[in-house]
Coordinates of C-alpha atoms in Angstrom, one line a residue:
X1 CA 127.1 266.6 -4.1
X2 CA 127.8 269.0 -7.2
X3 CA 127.9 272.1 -5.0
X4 CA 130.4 270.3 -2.7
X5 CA 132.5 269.3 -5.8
X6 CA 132.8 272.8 -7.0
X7 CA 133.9 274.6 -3.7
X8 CA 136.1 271.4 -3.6
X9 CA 137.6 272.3 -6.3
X10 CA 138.3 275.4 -5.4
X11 CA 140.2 275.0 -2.8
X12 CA 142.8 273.5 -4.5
X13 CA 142.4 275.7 -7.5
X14 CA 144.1 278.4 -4.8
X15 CA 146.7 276.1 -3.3
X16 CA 147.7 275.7 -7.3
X17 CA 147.6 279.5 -8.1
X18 CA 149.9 280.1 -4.9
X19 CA 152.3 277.8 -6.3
X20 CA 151.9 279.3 -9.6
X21 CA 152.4 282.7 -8.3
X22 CA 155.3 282.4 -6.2
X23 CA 157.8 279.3 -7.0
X24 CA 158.2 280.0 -10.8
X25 CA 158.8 284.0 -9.3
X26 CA 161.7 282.9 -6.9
X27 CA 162.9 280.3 -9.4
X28 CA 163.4 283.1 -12.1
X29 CA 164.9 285.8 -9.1
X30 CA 167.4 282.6 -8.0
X31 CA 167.9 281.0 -12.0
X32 CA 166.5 277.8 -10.8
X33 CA 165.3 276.0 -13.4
X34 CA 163.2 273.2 -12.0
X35 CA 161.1 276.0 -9.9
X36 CA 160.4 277.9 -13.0
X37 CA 159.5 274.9 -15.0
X38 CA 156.5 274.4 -12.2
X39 CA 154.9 278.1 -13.7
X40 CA 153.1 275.6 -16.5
X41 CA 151.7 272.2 -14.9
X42 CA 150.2 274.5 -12.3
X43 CA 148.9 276.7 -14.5
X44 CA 147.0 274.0 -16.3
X45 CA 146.2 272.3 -12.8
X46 CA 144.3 275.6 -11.8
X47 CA 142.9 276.3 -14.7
X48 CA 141.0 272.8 -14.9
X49 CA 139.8 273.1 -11.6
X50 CA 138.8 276.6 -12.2
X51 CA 136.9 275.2 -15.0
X52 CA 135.5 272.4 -12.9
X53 CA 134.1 274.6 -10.2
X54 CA 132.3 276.8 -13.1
X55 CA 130.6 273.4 -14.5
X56 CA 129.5 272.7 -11.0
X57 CA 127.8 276.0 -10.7
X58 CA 126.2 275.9 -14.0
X59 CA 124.8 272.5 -13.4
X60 CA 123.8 273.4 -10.1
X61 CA 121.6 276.5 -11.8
X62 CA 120.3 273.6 -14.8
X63 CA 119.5 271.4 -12.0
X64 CA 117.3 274.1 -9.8
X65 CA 119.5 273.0 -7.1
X66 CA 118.0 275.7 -4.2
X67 CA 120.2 274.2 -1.7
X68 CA 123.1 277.0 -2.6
X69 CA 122.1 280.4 -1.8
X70 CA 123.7 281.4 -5.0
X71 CA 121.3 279.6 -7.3
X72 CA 118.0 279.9 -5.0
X73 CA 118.5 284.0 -5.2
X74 CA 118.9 283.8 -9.1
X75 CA 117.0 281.2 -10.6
X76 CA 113.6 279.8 -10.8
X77 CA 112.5 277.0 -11.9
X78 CA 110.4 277.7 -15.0
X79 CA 113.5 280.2 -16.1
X80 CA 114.2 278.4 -19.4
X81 CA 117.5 277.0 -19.5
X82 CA 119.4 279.6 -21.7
X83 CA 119.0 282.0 -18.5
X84 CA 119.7 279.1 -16.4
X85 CA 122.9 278.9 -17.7
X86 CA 123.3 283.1 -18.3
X87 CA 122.0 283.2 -14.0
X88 CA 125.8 281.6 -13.3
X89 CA 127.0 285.4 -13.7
X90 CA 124.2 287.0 -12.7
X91 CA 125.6 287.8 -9.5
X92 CA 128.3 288.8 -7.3
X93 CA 129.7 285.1 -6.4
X94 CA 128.7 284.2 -10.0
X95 CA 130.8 287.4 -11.7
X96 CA 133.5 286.3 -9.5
X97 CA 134.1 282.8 -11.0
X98 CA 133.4 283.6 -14.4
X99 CA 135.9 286.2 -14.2
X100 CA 138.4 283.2 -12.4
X101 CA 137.5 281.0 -15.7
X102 CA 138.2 283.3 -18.1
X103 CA 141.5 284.2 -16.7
X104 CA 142.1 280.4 -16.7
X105 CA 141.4 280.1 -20.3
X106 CA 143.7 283.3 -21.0
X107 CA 146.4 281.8 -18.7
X108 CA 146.3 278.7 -20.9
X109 CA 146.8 280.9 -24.1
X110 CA 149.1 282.4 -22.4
X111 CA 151.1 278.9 -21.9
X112 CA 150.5 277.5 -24.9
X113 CA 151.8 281.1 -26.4
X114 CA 154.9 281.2 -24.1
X115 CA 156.7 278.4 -25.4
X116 CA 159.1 280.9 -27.1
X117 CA 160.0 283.0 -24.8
X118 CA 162.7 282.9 -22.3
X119 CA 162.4 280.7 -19.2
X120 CA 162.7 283.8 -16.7
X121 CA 160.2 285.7 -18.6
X122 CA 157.2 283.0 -18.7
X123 CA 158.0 282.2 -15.9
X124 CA 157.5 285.4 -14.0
X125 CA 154.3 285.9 -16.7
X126 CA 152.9 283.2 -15.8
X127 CA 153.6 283.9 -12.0
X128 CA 151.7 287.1 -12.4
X129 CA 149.1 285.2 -13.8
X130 CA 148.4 282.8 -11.1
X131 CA 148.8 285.4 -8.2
X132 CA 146.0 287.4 -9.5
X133 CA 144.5 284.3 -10.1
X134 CA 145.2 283.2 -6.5
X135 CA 143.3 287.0 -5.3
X136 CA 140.3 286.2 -7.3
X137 CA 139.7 282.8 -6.1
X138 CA 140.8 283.6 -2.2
X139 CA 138.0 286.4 -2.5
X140 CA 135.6 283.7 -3.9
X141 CA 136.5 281.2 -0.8
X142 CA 136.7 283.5 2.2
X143 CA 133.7 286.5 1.0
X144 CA 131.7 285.3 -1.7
X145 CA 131.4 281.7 -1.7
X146 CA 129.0 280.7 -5.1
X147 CA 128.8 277.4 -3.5
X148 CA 127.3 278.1 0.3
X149 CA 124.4 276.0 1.4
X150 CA 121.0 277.2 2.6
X151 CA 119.9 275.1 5.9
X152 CA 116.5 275.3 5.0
X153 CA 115.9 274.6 1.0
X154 CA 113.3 276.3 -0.4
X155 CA 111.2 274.6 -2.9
X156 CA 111.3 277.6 -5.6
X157 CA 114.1 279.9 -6.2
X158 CA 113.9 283.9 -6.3
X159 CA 114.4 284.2 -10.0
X160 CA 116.4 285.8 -11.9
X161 CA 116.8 290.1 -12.2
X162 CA 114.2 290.7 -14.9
X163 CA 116.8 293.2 -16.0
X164 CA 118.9 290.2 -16.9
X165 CA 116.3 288.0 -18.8
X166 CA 117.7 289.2 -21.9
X167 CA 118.9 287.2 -25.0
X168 CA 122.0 290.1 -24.8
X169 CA 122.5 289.2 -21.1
X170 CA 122.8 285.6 -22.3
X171 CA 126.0 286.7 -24.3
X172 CA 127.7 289.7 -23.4
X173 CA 128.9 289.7 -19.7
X174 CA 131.0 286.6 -20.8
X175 CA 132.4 288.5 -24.4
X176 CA 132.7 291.5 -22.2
X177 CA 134.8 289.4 -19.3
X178 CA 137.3 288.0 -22.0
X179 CA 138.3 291.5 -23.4
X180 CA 138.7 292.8 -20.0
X181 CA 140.9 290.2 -18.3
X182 CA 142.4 289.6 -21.9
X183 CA 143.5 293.2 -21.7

């Protein structure tokens, strides 16, 4: 059920980013102001479901739910729970959606910083935002889905890369994402 909540909420995480990305655009281009003034609610309408997906993964990993693929190939269950919770970007599909969060959480700086500046401009920042916004989480639905099911569940996950059983590991991928995508 968790699993199915997150892609869920991924889905419409992309239809909000679209939005985000091209009606504030053409309402700047055309000086419509109602079009531009849609750049914010679905900003924050992204980024919560952005950040709903991510608690679905992570609570899929504290759960040992092997059902998704995602968690069964990174996680076991006697993996104490600060790698649980570290496993979420221990992959591919994981990297993916942390990366979408903390471009959320930057895109609501961003809003909350924008108030000042000219319609046109946040709107065609925030634009920008949601359209690479809209390429991260398109890649994450269509190539590298963090919430695919196994048919068969197994009753013990692979574990994580013993590589990333590191208090460091636990810390920096996520300090490392926020000064790349905050860049």
């Amino acid at each position: 059920m968790i699993p199915t909540l997150g892609y869920l909420a991924l889905v419409p995480a992309l239809v909000a980013a679209l939005v985000q990305g091209s009606v504030p655009l053409i309402g700047a281009a055309r000086g419509h102001a109602r079009w531009m003034a849609l750049a914010r609610p679905a900003a924050a309408t992204q980024a919560l479901l952005v950040v709903i997906a991510y608690a679905c993964l992570t609570a899929s990993f504290i759960g040992h739910d092997f059902s998704v693929r995602f968690v069964a190939a990174h996680s076991h269950s006697a993996l104490p729970l600060a790698y649980r919770i570290a496993a979420v970007w221990g992959g591919h599909a994981g990297s993916l959606l942390l990366w979408a969060l903390v471009l959320a959480l930057w895109t609501l700086a961003v809003l909350r910083a924008s108030r000042r500046l000219p319609p046109q401009m946040a709107a065609r920042v925030l634009a920008v935002l949601g359209l690479v916004a809209a390429g991260f989480i398109a890649f994450m639905l269509f190539t590298s889905n963090p919430f695919e099911r196994l048919s068969t569940v197994p009753l013990e996950g692979r574990d994580l890369d013993p590589l990333l059983q590191d208090p460091g590991m636990v810390v920096h991928p996520s300090r490392a994402y926020m000064g790349y995508v905050g860049f």
